[in-house]
Short mmCIF file of C-alpha atoms in Angstrom, two decimals:
data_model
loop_
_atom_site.label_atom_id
_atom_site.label_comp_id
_atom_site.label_asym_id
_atom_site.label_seq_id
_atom_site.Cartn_x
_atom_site.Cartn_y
_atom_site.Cartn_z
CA UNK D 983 35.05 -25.16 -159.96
CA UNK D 984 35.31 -28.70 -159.06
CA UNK D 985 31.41 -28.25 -158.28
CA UNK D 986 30.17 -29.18 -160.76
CA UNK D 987 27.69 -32.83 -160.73
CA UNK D 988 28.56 -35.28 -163.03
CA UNK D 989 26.98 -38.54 -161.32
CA UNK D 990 23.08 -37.89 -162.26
CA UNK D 991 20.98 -40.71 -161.90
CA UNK D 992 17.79 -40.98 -164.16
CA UNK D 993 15.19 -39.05 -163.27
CA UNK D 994 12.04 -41.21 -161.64
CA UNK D 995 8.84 -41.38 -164.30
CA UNK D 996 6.70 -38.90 -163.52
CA UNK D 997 3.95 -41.07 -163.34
CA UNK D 998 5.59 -43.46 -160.87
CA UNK D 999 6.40 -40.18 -158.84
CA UNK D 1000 2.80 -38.95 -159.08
CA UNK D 1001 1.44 -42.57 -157.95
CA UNK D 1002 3.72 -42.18 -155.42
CA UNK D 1003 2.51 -39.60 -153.80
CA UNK D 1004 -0.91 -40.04 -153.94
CA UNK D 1005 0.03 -43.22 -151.83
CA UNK D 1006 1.53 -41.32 -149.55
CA UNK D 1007 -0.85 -38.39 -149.69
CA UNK D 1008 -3.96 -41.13 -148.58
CA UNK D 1009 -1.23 -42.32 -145.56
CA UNK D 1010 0.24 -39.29 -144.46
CA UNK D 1011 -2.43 -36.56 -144.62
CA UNK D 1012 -0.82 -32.72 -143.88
CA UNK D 1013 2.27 -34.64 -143.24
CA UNK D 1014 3.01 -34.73 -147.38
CA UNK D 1015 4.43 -31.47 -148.22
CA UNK D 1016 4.67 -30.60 -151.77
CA UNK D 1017 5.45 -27.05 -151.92
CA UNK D 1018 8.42 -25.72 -153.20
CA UNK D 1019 9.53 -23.33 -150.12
CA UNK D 1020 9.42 -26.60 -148.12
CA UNK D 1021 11.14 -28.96 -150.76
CA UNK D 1022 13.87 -26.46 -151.65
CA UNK D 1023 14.67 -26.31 -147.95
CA UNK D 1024 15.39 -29.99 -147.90
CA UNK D 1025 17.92 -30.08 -151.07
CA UNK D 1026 21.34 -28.84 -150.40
CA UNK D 1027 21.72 -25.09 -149.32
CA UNK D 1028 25.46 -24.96 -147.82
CA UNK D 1029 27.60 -25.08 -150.44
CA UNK D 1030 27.34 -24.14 -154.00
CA UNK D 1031 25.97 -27.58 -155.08
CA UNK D 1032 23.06 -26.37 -156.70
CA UNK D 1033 19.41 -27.19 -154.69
CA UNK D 1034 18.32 -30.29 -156.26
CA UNK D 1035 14.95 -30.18 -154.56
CA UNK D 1036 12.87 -33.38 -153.93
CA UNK D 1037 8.81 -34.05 -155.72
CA UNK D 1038 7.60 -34.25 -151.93
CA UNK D 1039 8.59 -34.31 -148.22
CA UNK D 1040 7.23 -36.89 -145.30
CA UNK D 1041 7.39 -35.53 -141.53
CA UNK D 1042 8.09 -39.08 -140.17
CA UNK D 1043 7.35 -39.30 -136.42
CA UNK D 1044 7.86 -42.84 -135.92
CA UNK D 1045 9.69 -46.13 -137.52
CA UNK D 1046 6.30 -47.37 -138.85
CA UNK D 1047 6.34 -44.33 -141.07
CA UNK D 1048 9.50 -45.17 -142.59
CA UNK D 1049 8.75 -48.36 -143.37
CA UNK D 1050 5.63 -47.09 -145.20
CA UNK D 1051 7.60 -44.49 -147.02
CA UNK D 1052 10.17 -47.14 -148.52
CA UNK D 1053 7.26 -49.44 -149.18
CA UNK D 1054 5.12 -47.12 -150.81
CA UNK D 1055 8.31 -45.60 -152.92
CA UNK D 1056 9.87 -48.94 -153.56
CA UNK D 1057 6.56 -50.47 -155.47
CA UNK D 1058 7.03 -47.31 -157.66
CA UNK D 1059 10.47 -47.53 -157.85
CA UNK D 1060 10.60 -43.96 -156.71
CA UNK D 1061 13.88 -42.45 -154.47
CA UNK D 1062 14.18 -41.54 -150.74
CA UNK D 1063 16.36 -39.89 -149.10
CA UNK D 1064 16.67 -39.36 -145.26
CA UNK D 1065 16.90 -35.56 -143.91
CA UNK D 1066 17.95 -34.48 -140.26
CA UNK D 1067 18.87 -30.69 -140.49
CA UNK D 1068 20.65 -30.42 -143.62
CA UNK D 1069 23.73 -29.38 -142.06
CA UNK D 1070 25.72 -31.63 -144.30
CA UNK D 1071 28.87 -30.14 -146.59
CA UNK D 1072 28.58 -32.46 -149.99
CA UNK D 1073 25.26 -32.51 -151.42
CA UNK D 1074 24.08 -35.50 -149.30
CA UNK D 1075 20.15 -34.18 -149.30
CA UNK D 1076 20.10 -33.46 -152.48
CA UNK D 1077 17.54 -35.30 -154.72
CA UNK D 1078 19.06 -35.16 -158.05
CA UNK D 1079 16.77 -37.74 -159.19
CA UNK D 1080 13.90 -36.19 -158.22
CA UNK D 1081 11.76 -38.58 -155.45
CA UNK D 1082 10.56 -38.63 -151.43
CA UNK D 1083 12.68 -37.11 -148.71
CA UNK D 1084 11.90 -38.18 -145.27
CA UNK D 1085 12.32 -35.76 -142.79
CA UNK D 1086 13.15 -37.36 -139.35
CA UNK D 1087 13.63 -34.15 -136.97
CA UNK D 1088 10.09 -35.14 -135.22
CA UNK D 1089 11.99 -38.53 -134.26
CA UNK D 1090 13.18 -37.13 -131.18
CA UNK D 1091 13.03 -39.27 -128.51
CA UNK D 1092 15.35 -40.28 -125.69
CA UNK D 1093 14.24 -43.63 -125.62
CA UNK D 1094 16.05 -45.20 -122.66
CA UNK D 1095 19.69 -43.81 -121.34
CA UNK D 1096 21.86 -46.73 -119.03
CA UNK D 1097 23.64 -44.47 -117.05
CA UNK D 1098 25.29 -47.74 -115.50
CA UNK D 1099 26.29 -48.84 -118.98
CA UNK D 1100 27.59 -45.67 -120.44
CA UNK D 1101 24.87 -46.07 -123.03
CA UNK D 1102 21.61 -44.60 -124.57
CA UNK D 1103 19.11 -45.56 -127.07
CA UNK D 1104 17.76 -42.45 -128.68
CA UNK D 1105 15.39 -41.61 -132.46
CA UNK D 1106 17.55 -40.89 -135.21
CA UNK D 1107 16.12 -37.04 -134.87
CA UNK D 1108 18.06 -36.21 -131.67
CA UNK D 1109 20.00 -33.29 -131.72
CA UNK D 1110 23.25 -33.58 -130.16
CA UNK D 1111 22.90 -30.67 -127.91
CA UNK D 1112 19.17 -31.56 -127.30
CA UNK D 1113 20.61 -35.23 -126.13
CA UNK D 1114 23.44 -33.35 -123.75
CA UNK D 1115 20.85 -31.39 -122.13
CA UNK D 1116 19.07 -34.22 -121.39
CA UNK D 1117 22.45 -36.16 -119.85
CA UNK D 1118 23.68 -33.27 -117.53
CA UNK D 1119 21.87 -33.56 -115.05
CA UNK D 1120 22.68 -37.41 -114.70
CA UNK D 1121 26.61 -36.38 -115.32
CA UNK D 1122 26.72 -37.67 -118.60
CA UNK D 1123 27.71 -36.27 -122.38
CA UNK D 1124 28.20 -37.66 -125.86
CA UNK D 1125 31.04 -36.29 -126.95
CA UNK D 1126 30.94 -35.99 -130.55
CA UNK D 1127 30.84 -32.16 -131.92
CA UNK D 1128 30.71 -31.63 -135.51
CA UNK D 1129 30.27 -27.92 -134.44
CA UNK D 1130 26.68 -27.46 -136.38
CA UNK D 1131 23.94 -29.09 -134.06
CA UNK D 1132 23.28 -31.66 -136.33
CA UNK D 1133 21.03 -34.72 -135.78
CA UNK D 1134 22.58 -37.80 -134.30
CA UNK D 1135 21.25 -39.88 -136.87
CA UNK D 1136 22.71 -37.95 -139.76
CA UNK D 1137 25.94 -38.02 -137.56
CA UNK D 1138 26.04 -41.53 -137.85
CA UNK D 1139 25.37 -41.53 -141.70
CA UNK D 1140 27.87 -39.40 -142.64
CA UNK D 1141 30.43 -40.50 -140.17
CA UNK D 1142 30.58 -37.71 -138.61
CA UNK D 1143 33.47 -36.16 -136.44
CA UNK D 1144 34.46 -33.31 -134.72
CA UNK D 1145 36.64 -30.87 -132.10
CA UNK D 1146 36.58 -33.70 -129.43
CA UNK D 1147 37.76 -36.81 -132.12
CA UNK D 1148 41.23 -36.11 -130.86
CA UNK D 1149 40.42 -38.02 -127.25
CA UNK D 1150 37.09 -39.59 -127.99
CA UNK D 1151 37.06 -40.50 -131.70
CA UNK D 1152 34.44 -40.27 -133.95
CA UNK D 1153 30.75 -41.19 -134.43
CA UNK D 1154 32.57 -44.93 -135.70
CA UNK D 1155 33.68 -45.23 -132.41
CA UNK D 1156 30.80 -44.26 -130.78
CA UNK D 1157 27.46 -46.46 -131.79
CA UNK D 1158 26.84 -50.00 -130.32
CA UNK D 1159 24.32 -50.54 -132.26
CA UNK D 1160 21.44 -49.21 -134.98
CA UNK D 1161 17.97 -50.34 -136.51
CA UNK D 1162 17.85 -49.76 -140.03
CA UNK D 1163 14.92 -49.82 -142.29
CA UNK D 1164 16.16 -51.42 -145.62
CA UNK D 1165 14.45 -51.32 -149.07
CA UNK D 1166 11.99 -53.51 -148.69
CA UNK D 1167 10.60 -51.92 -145.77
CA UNK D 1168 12.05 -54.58 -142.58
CA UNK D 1169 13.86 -53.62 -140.13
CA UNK D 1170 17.31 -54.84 -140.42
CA UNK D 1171 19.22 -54.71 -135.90
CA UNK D 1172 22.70 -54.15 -136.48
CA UNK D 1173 23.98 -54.93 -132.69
CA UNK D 1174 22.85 -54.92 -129.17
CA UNK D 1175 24.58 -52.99 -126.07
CA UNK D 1176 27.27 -54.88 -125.38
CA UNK D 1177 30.47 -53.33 -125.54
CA UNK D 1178 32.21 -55.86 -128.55
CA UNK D 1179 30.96 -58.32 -130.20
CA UNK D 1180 32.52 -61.33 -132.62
CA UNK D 1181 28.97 -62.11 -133.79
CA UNK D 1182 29.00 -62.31 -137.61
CA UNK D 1183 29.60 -59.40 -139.60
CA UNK D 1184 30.03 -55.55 -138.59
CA UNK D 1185 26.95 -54.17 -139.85
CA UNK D 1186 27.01 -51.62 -137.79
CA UNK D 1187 30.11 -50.39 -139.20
CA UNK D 1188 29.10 -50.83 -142.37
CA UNK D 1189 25.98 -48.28 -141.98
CA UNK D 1190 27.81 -45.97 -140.05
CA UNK D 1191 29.19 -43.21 -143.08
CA UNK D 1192 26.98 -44.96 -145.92
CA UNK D 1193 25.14 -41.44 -146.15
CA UNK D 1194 21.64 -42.71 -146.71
CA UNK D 1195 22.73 -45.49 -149.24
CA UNK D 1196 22.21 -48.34 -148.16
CA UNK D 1197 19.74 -47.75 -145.54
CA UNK D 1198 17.62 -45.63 -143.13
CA UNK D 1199 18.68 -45.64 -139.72
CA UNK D 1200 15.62 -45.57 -137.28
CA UNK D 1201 17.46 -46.28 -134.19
CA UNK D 1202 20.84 -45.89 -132.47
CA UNK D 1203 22.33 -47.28 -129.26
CA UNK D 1204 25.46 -44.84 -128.45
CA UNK D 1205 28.61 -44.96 -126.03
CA UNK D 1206 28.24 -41.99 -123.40
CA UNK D 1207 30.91 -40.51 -120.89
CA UNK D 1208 31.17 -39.21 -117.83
CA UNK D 1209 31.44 -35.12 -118.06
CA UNK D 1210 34.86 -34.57 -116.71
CA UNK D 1211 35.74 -33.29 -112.91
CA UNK D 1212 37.54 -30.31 -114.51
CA UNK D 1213 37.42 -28.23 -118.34
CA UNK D 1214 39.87 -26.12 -119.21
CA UNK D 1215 40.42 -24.36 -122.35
CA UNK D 1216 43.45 -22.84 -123.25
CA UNK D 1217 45.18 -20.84 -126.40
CA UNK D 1218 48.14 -20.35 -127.53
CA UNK D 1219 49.62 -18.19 -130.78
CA UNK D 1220 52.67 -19.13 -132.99
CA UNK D 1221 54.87 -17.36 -135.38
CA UNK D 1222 53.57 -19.53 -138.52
CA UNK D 1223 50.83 -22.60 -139.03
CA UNK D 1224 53.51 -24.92 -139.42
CA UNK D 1225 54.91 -24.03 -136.08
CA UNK D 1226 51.47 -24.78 -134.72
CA UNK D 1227 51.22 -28.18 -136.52
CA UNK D 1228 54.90 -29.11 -135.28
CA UNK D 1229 53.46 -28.43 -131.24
CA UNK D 1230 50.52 -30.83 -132.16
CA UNK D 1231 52.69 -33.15 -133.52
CA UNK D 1232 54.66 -33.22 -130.30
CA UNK D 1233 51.80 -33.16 -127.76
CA UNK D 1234 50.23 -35.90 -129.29
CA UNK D 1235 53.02 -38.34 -129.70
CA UNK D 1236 54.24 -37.58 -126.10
CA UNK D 1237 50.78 -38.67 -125.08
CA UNK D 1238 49.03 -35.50 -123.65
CA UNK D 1239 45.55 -36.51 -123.18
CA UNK D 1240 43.88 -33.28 -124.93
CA UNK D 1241 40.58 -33.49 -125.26
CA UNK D 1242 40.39 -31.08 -128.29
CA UNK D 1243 43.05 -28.91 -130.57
CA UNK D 1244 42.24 -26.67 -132.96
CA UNK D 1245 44.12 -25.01 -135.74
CA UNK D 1246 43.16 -21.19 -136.86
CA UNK D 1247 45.21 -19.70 -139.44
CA UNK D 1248 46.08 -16.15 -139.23
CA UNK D 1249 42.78 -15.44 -141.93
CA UNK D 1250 40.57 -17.37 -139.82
CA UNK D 1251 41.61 -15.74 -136.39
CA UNK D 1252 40.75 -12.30 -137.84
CA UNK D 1253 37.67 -13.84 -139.14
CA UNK D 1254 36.82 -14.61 -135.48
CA UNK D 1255 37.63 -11.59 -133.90
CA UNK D 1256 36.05 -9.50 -136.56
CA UNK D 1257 32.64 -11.96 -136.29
CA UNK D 1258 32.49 -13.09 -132.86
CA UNK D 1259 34.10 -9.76 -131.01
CA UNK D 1260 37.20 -11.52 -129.82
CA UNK D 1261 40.58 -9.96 -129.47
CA UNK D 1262 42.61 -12.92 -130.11
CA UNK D 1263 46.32 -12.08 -131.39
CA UNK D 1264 45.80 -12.18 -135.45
CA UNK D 1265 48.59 -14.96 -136.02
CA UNK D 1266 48.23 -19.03 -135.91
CA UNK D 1267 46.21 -20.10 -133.54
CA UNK D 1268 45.71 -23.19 -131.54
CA UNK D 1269 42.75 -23.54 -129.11
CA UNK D 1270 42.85 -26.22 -126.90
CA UNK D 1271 40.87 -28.61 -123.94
CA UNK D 1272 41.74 -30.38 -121.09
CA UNK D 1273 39.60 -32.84 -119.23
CA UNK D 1274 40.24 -34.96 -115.96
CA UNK D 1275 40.96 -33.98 -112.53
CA UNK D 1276 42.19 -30.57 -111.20
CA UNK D 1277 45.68 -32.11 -110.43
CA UNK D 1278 45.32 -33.74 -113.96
CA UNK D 1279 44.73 -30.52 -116.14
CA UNK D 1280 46.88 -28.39 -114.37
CA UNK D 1281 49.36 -31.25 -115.16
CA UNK D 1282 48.20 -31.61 -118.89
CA UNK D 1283 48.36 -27.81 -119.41
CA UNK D 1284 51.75 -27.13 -118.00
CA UNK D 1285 52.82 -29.74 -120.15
CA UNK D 1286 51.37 -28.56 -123.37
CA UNK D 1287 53.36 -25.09 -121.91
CA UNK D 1288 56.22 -25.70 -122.37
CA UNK D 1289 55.75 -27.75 -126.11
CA UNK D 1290 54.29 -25.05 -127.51
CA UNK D 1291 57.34 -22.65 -126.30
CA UNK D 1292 59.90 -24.85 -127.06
CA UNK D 1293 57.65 -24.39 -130.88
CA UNK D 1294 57.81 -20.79 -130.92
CA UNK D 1295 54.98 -20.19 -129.19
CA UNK D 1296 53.89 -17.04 -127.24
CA UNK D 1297 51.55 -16.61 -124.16
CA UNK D 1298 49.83 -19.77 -123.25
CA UNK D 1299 46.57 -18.76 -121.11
CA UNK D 1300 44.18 -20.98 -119.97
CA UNK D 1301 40.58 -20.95 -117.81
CA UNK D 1302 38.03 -23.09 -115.97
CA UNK D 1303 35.37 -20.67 -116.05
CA UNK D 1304 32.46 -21.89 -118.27
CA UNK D 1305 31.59 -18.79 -119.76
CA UNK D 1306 35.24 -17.99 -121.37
CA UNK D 1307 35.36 -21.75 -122.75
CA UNK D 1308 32.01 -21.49 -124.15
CA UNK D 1309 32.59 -17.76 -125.58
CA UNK D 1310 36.15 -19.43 -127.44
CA UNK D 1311 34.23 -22.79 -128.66
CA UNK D 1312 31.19 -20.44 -129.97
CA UNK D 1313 33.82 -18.56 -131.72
CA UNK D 1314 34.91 -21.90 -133.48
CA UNK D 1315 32.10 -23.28 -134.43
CA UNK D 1316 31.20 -20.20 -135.76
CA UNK D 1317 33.74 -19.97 -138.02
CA UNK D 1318 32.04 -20.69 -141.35
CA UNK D 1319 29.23 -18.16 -140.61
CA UNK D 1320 32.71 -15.67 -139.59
CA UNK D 1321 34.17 -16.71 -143.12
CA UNK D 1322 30.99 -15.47 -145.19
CA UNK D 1323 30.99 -12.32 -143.40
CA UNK D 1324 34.30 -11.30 -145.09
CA UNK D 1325 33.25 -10.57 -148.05
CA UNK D 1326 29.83 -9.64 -149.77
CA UNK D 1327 28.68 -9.60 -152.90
CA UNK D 1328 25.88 -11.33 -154.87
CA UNK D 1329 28.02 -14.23 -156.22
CA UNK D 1330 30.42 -14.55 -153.39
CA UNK D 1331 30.38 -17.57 -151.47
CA UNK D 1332 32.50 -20.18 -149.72
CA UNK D 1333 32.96 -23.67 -150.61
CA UNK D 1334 33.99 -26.00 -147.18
CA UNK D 1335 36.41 -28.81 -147.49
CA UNK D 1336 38.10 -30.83 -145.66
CA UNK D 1337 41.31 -33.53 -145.88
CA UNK D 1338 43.38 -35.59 -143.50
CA UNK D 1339 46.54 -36.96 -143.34
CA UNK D 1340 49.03 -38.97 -141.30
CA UNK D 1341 49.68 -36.42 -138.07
CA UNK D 1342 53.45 -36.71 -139.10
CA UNK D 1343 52.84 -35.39 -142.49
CA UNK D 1344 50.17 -32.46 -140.81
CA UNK D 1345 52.89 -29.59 -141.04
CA UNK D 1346 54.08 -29.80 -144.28
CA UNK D 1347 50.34 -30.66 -146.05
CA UNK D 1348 49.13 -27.19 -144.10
CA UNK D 1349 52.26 -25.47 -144.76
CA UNK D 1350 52.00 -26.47 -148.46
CA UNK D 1351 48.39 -25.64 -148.23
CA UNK D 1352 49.19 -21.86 -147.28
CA UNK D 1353 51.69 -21.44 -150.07
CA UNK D 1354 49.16 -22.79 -152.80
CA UNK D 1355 47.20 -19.96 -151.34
CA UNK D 1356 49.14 -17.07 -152.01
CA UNK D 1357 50.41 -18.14 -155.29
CA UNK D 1358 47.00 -18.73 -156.77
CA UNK D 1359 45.78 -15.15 -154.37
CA UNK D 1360 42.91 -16.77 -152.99
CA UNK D 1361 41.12 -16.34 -149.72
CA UNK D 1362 40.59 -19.74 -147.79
CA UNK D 1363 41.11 -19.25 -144.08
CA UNK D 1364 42.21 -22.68 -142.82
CA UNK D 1365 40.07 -24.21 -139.28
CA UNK D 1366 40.99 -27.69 -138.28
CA UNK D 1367 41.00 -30.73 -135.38
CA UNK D 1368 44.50 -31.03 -136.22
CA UNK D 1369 44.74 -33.15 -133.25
CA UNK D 1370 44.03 -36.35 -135.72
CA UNK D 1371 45.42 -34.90 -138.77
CA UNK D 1372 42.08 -33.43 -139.78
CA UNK D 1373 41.81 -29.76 -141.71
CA UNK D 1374 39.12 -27.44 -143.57
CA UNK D 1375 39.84 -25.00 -145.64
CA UNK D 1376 36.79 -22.49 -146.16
CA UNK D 1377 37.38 -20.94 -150.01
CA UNK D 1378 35.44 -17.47 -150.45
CA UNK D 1379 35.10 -16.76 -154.31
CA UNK D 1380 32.87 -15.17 -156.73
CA UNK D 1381 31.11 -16.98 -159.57
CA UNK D 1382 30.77 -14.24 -161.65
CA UNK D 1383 35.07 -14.00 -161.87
CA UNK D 1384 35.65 -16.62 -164.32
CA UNK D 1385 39.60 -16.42 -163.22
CA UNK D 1386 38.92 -16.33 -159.74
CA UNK D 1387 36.83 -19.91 -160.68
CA UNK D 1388 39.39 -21.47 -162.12
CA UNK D 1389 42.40 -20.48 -159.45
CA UNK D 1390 39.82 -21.98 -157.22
CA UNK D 1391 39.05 -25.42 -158.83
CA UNK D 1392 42.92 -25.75 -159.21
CA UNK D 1393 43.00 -25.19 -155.41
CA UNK D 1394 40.77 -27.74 -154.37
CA UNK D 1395 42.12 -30.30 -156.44
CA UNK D 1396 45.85 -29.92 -156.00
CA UNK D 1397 44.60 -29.84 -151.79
CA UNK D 1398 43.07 -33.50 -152.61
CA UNK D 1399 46.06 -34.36 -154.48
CA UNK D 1400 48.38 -32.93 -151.91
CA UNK D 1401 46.60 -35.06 -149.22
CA UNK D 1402 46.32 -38.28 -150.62
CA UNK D 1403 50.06 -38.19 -151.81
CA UNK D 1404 50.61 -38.02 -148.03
CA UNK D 1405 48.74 -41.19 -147.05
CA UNK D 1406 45.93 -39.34 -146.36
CA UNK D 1407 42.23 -39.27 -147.26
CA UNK D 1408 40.19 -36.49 -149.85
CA UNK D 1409 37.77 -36.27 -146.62
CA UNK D 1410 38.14 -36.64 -143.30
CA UNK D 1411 34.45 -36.07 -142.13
CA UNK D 1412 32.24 -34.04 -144.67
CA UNK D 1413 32.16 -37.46 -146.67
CA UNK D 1414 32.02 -37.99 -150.52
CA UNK D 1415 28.19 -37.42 -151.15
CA UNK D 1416 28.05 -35.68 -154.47
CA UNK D 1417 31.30 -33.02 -154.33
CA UNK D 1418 34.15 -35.90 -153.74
CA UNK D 1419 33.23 -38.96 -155.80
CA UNK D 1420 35.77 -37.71 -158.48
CA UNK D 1421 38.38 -38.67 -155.93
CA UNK D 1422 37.38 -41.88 -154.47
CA UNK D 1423 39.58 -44.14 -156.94
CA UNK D 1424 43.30 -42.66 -156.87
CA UNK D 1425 42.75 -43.20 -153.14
CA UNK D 1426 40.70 -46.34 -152.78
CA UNK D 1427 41.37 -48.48 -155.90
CA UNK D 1428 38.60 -50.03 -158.75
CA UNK D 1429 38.42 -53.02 -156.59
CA UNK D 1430 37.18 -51.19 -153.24
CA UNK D 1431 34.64 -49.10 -155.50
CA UNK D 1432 33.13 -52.43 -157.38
CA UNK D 1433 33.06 -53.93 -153.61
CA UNK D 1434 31.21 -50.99 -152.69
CA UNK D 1435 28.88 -50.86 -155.38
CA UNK D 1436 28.33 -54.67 -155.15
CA UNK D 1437 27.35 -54.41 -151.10
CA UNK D 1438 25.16 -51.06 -152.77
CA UNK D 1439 23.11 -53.78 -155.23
CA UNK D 1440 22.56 -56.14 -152.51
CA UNK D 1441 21.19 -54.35 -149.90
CA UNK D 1442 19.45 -51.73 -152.43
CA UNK D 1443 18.96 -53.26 -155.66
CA UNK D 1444 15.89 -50.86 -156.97
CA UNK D 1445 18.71 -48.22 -155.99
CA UNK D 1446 16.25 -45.88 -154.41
CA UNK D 1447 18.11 -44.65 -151.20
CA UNK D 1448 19.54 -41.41 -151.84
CA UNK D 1449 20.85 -42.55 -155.88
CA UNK D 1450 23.97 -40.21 -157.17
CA UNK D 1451 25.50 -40.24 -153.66
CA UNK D 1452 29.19 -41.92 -152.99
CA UNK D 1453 29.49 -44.22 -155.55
CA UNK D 1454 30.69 -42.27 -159.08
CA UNK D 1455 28.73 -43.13 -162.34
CA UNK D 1456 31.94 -44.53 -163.98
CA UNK D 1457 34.64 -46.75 -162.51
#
């Protein structure tokens, strides 16, 4: 249903693969896992991309181990491909040509945090709530909350974003500076702390979202911010989704500072309550945040008010108190977990997408969205950090209803279609991995993809980071 692979790289020789990992078997010890438990937990198991497990799995636990991987698998011209904790959406740890995934979780270390500089260099293992733990007591956060607690490292390869993008922008905005390990085995220092540079090109940048393509990241030097005098969060229900959209639109081009606004369609609210034991009002939601000082939310919230009644909306509440914010946000970033509880079944499951557009065009594309939904009589509660023009749609279906299928593939690609007739993008953070390559020429052009694939054969000519990813086999 639009699932289906169609960019499979040749399979490594098995003999290169079995030199391989005898290699890595003499370097690594215990640290070379080969069973299939352990390698089927490091292909892709959140969508319904099938697990395309790897031969083997390395526990890295420092850079020098990396380097030794790529070595070792480049003189047997045999893949790699970087894991955090798998909490990607598109088949990015998948190893559909077989080969060596490197698992970095026990790369975990805070390696030095500038609280004068708003800055920290951290292991490409650091979990972003591991790293915020480790902030608060020096009044710092990094903002970026993809809702799953993924890796930082995998954050930065996928170009990951989040509920906070809206005020703080993405993981793009966010890195100074990285150490990559590239396919020879060197280290290849992107940046240093300062806040902008004009030196030379924008590596950085050009790492950041590559997925594992290009490169390994090792190390990361990150923007941090001060955690705010005063939180509130806030919510607010409307009469229809595109009544919601139309407040956004407002709040955010009369310049309310919101931190974070969320978008729950009627399906997802009840999803929520039924899941997290909420009794939010089953219509459109919007959750929101407010950060600054007391005078400063109280300001920002009265504000947002009286937008969202002159939108049709009804009681706006808000708090301060931690443990209502955190119970809401929990709620949220629970939502895909709230989504598979709706319906069971052996072959039920949901597919998670996402598209952006132009924050002007947000009402109609959701709008449009909803009505697809109830002509074609599908399920797909809609989430999203509509606050940037960013929305997920979670599609429940069963692959044993062959109509169901189809009504479902026509869903996701009309949404795509929808989207990019609007200016807008296939993806706004789940990236292209394996699911979205299909797309990436209606909205980028033949010239950006043989750009793309040229930068791809310079920097990884033996084309052994993480092959079938981005780039489709066919421009």
């Amino acid at each position: 249903m639009g699932l289906t692979i169609t960019n499979i790289p040749k399979r490594a020789e098995p003999q290169s693969v079995a030199s391989a990992i005898e290699a890595l078997a003499a370097r690594f010890g215990n640290r070379l896992v080969t069973s299939l438990a352990v390698r089927e937990q490091h292909g892709h198991t959140t969508t319904w991309l099938p697990n395309q497990p790897p031969d083997a799995v390395v526990m890295a636990q420092e850079t020098a181990d990396i380097q030794d991987v790529v070595r070792i698998c480049a003189r047997h011209s045999v893949p790699v491909i970087a894991f955090g904790t798998g909490t990607s959406l598109e088949g990015h740890v998948n190893a559909p040509a077989g080969g060596i995934c490197i698992d970095l979780r026990d790369m975990n270390k805070i390696l030095a945090v500038h609280a004068e500089d708003l800055d920290c260099v951290i292991q490409p293992g650091v979990t972003r709530k591991a790293l915020n733990e480790n902030l608060r007591d020096q009044g710092l956060f990094f903002p970026i909350d993809p809702g799953a607690d993924a890796s930082i490292g995998g954050m930065a390869a996928t170009r990951a974003s989040g509920t906070n993008a809206v005020r703080y922008g993405t993981m793009r905005d966010n890195i100074l500076a990285l150490k990559v390990v590239r396919g020879d085995g060197e280290i290849i220092t992107t940046g240093t702390r300062a806040k902008k540079s004009a030196a030379g090109y924008d590596l950085t940048h050009l790492f950041v979202g590559s997925e594992g393509t290009l490169g390994i990241i090792s190390e990361l030097t990150i923007k941090l911010r001060g955690i705010p005098e005063v939180i509130a969060a806030a919510s607010c229900s409307f009469p229809s989704v595109k009544d919601a959209c139309q407040a956004v639109i407002l709040a955010i081009q009369t310049g309310i500072p919101v931190a974070r606004i969320e978008l729950l369609s009627e399906a997802q609210v009840r999803a929520c309550n039924a899941y997290s034991k909420l009794t939010l009002p089953e219509a459109p939601l919007l959750l929101l945040e407010f950060h600054g000082s007391e005078v400063e939310v109280g300001e920002q919230s009265r504000n947002f008010g009286e937008i969202a009644k002159d939108c049709g909306g009804g009681e706006f509440t808000w708090t301060t108190r931690p443990e209502d914010r955190n119970k809401l946000w929990q709620a949220r970033h629970d939502a895909y977990w709230s989504v598979r509880a709706l319906r069971s079944g052996d072959g039920v499951g949901v597919v998670a997408t996402d598209v952006c557009v132009p924050i002007s065009r947000l009402a109609d594309c959701v709008a449009e969205t909803e009505a697809d939904l109830a002509r074609l009589n599908l399920l797909a509660p809609i989430v999203g950090h509509v606050g940037d023009g960013n929305f997920h749609c979670s599609l429940l279906c069963d692959v044993n209803d062959a109509d169901e299928m189809a009504r479902g593939d026509e869903f996701m690609h009309r949404l795509v279609e929808r989207a990019q007739a609007m200016d807008g993008t296939c993806t706004g953070e789940h990236g292209i991995g394996q699911g979205k390559q299909k797309y990436l020429k209606a909205e980028l052009g033949i010239e950006a993809l043989q750009a793309m694939r040229a930068i791809k054969q310079a920097l990884d000519p033996q084309n052994i980071f993480n092959p079938g990813k981005i780039l489709p086999q066919a421009l």
